[in-house]
Coordinates of C-alpha atoms and ligand atoms in Angstrom, one line a residue:
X207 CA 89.3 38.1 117.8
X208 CA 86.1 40.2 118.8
X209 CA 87.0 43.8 119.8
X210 CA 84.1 43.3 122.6
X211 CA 86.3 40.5 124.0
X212 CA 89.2 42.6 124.6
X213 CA 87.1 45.8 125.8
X214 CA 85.1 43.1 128.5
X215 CA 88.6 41.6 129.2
X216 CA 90.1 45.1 130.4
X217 CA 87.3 46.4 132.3
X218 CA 87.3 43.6 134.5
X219 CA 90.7 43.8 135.1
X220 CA 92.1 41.0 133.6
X221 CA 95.6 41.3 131.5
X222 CA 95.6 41.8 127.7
X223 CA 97.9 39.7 125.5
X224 CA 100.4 41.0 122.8
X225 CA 98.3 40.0 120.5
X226 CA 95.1 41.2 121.3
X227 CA 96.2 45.0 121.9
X228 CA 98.3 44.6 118.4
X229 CA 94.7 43.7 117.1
X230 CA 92.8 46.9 118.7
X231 CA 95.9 49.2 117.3
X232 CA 96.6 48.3 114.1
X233 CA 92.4 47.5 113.6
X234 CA 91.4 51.0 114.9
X235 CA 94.6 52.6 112.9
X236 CA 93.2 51.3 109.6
X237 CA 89.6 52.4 110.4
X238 CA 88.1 49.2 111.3
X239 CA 86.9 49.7 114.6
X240 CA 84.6 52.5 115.4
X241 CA 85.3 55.3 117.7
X242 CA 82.7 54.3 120.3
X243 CA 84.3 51.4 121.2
X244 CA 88.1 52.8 121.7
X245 CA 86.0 55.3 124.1
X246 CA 85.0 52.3 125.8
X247 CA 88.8 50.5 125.4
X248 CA 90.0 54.0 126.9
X249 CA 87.8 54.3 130.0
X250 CA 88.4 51.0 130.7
X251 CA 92.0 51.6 130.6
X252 CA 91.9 54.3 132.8
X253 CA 90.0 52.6 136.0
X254 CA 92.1 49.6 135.6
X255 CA 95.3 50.7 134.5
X256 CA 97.7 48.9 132.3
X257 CA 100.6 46.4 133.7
X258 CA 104.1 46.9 132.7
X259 CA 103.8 43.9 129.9
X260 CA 100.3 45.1 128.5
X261 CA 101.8 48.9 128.5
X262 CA 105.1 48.0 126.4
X263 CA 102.7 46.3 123.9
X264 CA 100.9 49.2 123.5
X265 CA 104.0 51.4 123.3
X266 CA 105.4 48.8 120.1
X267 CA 102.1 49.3 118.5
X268 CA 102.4 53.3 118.9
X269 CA 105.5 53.5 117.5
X270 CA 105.1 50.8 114.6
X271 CA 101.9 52.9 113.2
X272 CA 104.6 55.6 111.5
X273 CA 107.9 55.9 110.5
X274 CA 111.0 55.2 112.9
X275 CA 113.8 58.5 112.6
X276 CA 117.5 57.1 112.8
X277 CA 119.6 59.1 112.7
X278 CA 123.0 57.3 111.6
X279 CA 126.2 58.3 110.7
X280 CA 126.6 61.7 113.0
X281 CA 129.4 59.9 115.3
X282 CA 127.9 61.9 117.8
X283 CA 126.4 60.6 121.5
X284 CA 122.9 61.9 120.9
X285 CA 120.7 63.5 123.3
X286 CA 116.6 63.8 123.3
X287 CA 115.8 66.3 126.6
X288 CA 111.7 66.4 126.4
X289 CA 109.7 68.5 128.5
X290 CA 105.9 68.2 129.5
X291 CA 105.7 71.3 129.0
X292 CA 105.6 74.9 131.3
X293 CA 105.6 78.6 131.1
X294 CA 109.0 80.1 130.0
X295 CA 110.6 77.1 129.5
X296 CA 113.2 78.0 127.1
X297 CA 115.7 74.8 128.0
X298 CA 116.2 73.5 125.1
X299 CA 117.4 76.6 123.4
X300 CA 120.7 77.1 126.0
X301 CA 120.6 72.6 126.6
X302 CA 121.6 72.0 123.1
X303 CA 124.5 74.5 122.1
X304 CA 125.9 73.5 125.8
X305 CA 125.2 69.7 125.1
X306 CA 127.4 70.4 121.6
X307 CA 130.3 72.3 122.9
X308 CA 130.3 69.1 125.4
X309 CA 130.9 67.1 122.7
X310 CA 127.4 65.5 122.4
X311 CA 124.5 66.5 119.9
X312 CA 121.1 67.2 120.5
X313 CA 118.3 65.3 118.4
X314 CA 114.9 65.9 118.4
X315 CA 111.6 66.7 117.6
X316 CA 110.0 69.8 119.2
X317 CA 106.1 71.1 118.9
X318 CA 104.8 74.3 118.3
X319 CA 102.9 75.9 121.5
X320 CA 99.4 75.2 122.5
X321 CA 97.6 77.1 125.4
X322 CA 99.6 78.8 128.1
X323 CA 102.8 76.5 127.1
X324 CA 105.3 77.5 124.8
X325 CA 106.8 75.8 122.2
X326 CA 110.5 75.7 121.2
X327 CA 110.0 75.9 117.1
X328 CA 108.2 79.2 118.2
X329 CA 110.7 80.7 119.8
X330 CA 113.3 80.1 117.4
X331 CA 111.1 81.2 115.0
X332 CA 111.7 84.6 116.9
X333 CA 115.5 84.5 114.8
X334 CA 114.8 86.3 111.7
X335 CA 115.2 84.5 108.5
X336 CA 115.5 81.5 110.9
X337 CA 113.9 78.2 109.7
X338 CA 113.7 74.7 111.0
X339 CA 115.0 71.5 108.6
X340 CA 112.1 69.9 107.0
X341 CA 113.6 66.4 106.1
X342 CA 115.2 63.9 108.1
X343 CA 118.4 64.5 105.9
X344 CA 118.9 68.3 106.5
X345 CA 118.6 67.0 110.6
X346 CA 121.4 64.7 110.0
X347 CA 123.4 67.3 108.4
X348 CA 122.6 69.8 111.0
X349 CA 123.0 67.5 113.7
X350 CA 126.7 66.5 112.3
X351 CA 127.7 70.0 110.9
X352 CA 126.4 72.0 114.0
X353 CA 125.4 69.0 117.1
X354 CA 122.4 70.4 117.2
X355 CA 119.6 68.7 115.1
X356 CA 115.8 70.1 115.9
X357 CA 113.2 69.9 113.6
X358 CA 109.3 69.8 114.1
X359 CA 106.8 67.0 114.6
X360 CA 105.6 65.6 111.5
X361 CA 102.4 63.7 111.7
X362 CA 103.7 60.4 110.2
X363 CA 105.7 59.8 113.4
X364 CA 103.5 57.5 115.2
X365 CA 100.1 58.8 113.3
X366 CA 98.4 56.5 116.3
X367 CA 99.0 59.4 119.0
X368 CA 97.0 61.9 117.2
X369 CA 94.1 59.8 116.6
X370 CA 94.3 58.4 119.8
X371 CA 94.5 61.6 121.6
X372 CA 91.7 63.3 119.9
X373 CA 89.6 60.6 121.4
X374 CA 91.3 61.0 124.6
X375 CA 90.3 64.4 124.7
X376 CA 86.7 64.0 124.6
X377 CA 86.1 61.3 126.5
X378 CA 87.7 62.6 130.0
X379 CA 90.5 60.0 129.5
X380 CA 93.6 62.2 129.0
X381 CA 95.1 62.0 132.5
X382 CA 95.3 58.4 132.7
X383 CA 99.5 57.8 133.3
X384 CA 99.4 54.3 130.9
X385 CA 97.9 56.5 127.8
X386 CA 99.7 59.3 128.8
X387 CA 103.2 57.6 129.4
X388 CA 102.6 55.7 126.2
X389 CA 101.8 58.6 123.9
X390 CA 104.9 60.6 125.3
X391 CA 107.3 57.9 124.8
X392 CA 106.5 56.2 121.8
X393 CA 106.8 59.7 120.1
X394 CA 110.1 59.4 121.9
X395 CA 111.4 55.8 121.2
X396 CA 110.1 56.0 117.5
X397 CA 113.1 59.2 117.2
X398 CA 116.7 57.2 118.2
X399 CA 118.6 59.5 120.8
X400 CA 120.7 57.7 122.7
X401 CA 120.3 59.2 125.8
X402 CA 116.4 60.2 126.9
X403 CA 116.2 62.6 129.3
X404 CA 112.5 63.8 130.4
X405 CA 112.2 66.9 132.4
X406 CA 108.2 66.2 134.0
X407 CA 107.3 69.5 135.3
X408 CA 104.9 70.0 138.4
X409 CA 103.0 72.8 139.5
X410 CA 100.3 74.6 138.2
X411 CA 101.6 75.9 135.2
X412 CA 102.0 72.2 134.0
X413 CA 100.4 69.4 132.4
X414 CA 100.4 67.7 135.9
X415 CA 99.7 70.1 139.2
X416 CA 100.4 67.4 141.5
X417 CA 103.6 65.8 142.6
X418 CA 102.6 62.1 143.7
X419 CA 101.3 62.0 140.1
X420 CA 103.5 63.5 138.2
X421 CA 106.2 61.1 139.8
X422 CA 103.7 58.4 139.3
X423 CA 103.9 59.4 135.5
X424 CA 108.3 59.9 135.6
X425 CA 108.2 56.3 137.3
X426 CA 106.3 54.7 134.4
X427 CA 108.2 56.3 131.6
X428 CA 111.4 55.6 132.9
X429 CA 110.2 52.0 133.1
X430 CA 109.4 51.8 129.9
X431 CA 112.5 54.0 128.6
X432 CA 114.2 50.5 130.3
X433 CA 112.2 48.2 128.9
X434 CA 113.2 49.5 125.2
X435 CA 116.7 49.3 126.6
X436 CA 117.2 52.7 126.1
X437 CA 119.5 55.1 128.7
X438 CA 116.6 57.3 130.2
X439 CA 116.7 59.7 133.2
X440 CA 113.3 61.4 134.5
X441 CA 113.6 64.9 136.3
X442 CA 110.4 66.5 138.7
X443 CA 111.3 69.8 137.8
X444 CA 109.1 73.3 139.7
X445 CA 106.5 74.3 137.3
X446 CA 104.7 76.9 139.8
X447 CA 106.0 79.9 138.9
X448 CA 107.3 80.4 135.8
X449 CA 110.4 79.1 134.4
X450 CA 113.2 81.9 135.0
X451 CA 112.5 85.4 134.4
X452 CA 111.2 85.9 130.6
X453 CA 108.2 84.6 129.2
X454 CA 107.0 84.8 125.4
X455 CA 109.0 84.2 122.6
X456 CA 111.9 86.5 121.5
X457 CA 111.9 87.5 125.0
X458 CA 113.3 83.7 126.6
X459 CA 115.2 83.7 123.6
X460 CA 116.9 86.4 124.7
X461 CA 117.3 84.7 128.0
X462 CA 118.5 81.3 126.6
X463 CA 121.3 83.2 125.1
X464 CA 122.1 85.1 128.5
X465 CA 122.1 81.2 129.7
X466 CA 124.1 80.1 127.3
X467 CA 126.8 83.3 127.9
X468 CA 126.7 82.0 131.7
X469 CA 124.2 85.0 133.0
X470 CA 121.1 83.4 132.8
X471 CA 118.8 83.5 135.9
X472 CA 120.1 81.7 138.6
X473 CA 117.1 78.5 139.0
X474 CA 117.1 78.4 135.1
X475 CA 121.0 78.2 134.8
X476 CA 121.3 75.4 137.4
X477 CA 118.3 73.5 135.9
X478 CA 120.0 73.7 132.6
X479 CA 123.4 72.8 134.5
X480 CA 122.1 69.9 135.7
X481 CA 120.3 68.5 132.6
X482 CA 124.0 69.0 130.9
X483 CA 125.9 67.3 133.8
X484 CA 123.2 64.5 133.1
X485 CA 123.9 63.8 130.2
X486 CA 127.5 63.9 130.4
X487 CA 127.1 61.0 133.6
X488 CA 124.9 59.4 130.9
X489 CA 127.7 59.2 128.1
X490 CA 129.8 58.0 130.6
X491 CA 131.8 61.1 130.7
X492 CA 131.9 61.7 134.0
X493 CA 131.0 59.2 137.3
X494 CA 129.4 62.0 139.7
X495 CA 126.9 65.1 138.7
X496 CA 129.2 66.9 140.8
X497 CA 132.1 66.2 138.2
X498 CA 129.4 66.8 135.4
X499 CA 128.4 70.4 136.5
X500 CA 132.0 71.4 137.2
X501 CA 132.6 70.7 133.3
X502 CA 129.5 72.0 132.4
X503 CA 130.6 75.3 133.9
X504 CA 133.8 75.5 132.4
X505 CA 132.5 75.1 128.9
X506 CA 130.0 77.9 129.9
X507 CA 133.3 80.0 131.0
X508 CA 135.0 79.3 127.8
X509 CA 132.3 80.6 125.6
X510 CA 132.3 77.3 123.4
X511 CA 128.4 77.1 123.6
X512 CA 127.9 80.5 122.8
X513 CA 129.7 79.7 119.8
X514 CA 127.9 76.6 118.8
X515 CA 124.9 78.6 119.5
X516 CA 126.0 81.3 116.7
X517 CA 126.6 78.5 114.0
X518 CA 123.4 77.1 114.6
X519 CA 121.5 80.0 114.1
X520 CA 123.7 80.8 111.2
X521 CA 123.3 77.4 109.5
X522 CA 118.8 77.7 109.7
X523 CA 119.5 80.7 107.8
X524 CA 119.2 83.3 110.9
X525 CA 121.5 85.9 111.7
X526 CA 123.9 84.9 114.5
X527 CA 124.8 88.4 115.0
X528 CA 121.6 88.7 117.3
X529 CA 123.4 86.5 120.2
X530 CA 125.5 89.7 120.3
X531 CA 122.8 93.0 119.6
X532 CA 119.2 91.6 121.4
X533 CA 118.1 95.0 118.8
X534 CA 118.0 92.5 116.1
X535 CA 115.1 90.9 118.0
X536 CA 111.5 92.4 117.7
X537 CA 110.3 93.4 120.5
X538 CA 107.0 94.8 121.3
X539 CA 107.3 98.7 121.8
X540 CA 105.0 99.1 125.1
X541 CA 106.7 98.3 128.3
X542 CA 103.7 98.6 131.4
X543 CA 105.0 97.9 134.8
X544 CA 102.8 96.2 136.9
X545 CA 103.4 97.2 141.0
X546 CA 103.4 95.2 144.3
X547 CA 99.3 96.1 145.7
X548 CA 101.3 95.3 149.3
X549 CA 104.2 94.5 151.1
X550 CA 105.5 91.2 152.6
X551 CA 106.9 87.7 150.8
X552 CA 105.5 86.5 147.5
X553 CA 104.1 83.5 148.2
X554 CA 102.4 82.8 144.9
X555 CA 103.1 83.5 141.1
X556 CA 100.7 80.9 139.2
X557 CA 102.0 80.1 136.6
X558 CA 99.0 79.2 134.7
X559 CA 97.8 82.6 134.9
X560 CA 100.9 84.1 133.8
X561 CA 101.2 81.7 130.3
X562 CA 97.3 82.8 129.8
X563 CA 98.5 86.4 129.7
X564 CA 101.1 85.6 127.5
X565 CA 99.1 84.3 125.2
X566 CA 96.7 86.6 125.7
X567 CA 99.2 89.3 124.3
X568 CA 99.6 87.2 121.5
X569 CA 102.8 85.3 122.1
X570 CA 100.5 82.1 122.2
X571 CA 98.0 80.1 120.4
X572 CA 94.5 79.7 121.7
X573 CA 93.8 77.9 118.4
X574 CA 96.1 75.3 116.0
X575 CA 96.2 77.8 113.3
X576 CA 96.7 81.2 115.2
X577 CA 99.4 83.3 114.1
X578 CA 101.5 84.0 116.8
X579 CA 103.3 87.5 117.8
X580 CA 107.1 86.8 118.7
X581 CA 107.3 90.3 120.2
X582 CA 105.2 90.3 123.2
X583 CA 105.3 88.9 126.9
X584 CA 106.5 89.5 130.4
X585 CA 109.5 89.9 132.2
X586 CA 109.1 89.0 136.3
X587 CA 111.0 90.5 138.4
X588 CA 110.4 88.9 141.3
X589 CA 110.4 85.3 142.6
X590 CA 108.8 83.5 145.2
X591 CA 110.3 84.0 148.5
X592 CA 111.2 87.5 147.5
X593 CA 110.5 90.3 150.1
X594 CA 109.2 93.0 148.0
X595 CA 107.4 96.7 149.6
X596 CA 103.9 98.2 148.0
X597 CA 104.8 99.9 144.6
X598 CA 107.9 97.6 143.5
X599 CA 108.3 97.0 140.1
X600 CA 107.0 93.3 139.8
X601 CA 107.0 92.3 136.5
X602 CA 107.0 93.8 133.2
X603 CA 104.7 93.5 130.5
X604 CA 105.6 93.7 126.5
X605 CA 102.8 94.7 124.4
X606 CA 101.3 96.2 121.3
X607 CA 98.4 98.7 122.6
X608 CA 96.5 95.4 123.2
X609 CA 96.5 95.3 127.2
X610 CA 92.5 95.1 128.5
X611 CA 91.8 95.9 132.2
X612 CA 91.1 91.8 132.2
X613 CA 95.0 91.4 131.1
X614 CA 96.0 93.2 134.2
X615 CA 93.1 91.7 136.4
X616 CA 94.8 88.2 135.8
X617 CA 98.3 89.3 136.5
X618 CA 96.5 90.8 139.7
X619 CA 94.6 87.3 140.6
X620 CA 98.4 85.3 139.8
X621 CA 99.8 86.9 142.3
X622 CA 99.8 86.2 146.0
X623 CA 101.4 87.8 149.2
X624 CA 102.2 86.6 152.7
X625 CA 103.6 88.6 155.8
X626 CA 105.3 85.4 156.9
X627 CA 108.7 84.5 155.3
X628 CA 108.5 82.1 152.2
X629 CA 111.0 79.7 151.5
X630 CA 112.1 80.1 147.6
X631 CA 110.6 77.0 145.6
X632 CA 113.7 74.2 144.6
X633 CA 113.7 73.5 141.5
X634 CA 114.4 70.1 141.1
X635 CA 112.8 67.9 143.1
X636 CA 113.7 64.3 142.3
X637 CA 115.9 62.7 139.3
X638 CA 115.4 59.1 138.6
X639 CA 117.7 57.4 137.1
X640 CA 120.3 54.7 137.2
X641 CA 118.9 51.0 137.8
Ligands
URA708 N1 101.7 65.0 126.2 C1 101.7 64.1 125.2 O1 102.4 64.0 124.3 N2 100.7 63.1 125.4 C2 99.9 63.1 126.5 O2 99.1 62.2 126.6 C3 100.0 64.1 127.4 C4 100.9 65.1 127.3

């Protein structure tokens, strides 16, 4: 087989075999084909697509190039909830005590933030003392001891991705939906849950701004969730304003636990309502959503989660007296309000803009290897649609004697007003699931 061959064969379109794309995988994996001529496989890849045959080859080969995580012997219905990633996007921290209390346990592996996105292993990481397991042994106790087993990437889980995606990166092929449904689910199907739910976000705060692609990209995966014959859901969830109301790291830990306690803000509580009543439907639990979120609220009312929540913390070596006294948490000591410029509707908060400030601050990394502050971030007040008069306290920003005039020029720029009534964003648009 001649690498040429299968590059010609793609670009014109014509559909690629198992064996050939094992051949490109497992040859580029093991460093005999060069670079130049992925770049080539890539582009190719991305103005012809991939067919739903040629795309679950691809996926086998992703997740065959590393180690497979199964986690056996927790007698527990295990749940992966993903995200694409957004600003404030603390879900995982109130899903999984909530998914436990329900009976289930939460499974996964989470990533450390990039750019204006969080990531959840930060924001733990805002727990004193608090640290993550490191083997897939200490998950499985964790998982079975406390139903909630997170731990971070390591890079032997399908080693392909990385390599792959560096490439990807400089050669304008990231947004391709194949490559990119491919390198989120084989991370995904290479870690047994047995219930997949993805939560694609859409605005401009996410990894996709627009909706016809981003459902596009939920279509594919969910697809290919099937093809592996594994129970999948994919939710289009609002990524144009930030997530809820807290953004930065001890901050939207703080507001996970409000969640969990039942106070959380009202489009972050539903969103993580409706994740839980998901997963119950996907158990088998219950037959509607409707049924799902009813039980989902009474475990909320009982306090059951909050409880799970405690040992977890506890158990990572954290103190889980901090659910109870938010003092525990460092927090930066400079509050600066920013005011309305006008009056009328808020018709924009971009996201983007706010995570940059974030990070900016400090509560995000720029870099791989920057440090990150736990302590800083904002606190909006306001949410689109709201009706607000010049001089109202919009948002609230947590800092360390580091805010520039550029800082406050951004927050000024991600903001928009309209004299005309707003209608307040949903925010879920779509689920798919089922057959
Ligand atoms: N996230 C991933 O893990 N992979 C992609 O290609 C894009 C987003």
């Amino acid at each position: 087989m001649r690498t040429v061959d299968i590059i010609e064969k793609k670009r014109d379109g014509k559909v690629l075999g198992s064996e050939e794309i094992k051949f490109l995988l497992e040859e580029y994996l093991k460093g005999n084909i060069p670079d130049y001529q992925i770049s080539a496989f890539l582009m190719s890849v991305y103005f012809q697509g991939m067919t739903e045959e040629e795309l679950k080859y691809f996926t086998t080969e992703m997740i065959n190039s590393g180690d497979i995580v199964e986690f056996s012997g927790t007698h527990k219905f295990l749940v992966d909830k993903h995200s694409t990633g957004g600003v404030g996007d603390k879900t995982t921290i109130a899903l999984a005590p909530i998914l436990a209390a329900l009976g289930m346990g939460t499974a996964k592996l989470s990533g450390k933030g990039l750019g204006h996105t969080g990531g959840t292993i930060d924001k733990f990481e805002s727990i004193k003392g608090f640290k993550f397991s490191e083997t897939k042994e200490e998950l499985i106790k964790l998982v079975t001891e406390t139903g909630i087993g997170i731990m971070g990437y390591s890079d032997k889980i399908v080693p392909l991705d990385k390599k792959l995606y560096s490439l990807r990166d400089v050669t304008a092929t990231v947004s391709s939906i194949p490559l990119i449904a491919s390198s989120i689910m084989s991370k995904k199907l290479a870690v047994y849950a047995d219930a997949i739910i993805l939560d694609v976000k859409v605005g401009t705060g996410a990894f996709m701004k627009n909706y016809e692609e981003a459902k596009k990209l939920a279509e594919t995966m969910y697809k290919l969730g099937k093809q592996f014959d594994r129970k999948i859901a994919c939710m289009l969830t609002n990524m144009d304003e930030p997530l809820g109301n807290a953004v930065g790291n001890s901050l939207e830990v703080i507001e996970a636990i409000e969640t969990v306690k039942g106070r959380g803000p009202k489009e972050f509580q539903d969103l993580v309502i409706t994740i839980s009543a998901q997963a119950l439907k996907m158990k088998g639990d219950v037959a509607t959503m409707e049924e799902g979120k009813r039980k989902v609220i009474e475990i909320l009312e009982s306090g059951k989660a909050l409880q799970y929540l405690k040992n977890f913390i506890k158990e990572s070596g954290g103190d889980p007296k901090i659910c109870d006294d938010y003092s525990l948490f460092e927090i930066a000591p400079e509050i600066m309000q920013y005011h309305a410029k006008k009056t009328g509707y808020i018709s924009k908060i971009l996201a983007d803009e706010i995570g940059k400030v974030a990070m900016m601050l400090g509560a995000g990394r720029s870099k791989k290897d920057d440090i990150i502050d736990h302590s800083v971030g904002l606190i909006m007040k306001v949410k689109v649609g709201d009706y607000v008069k010049k001089d109202d306290v919009l948002l609230e920003i947590y800092h360390k004697n580091n805010l520039t005039q550029n800082i406050i020029d951004i927050v000024e720029n991600a903001i928009e007003y309209s004299e005309i009534k707003i209608e307040k964003n949903p925010i879920i648009f779509a689920i798919i699931e089922g057959e």
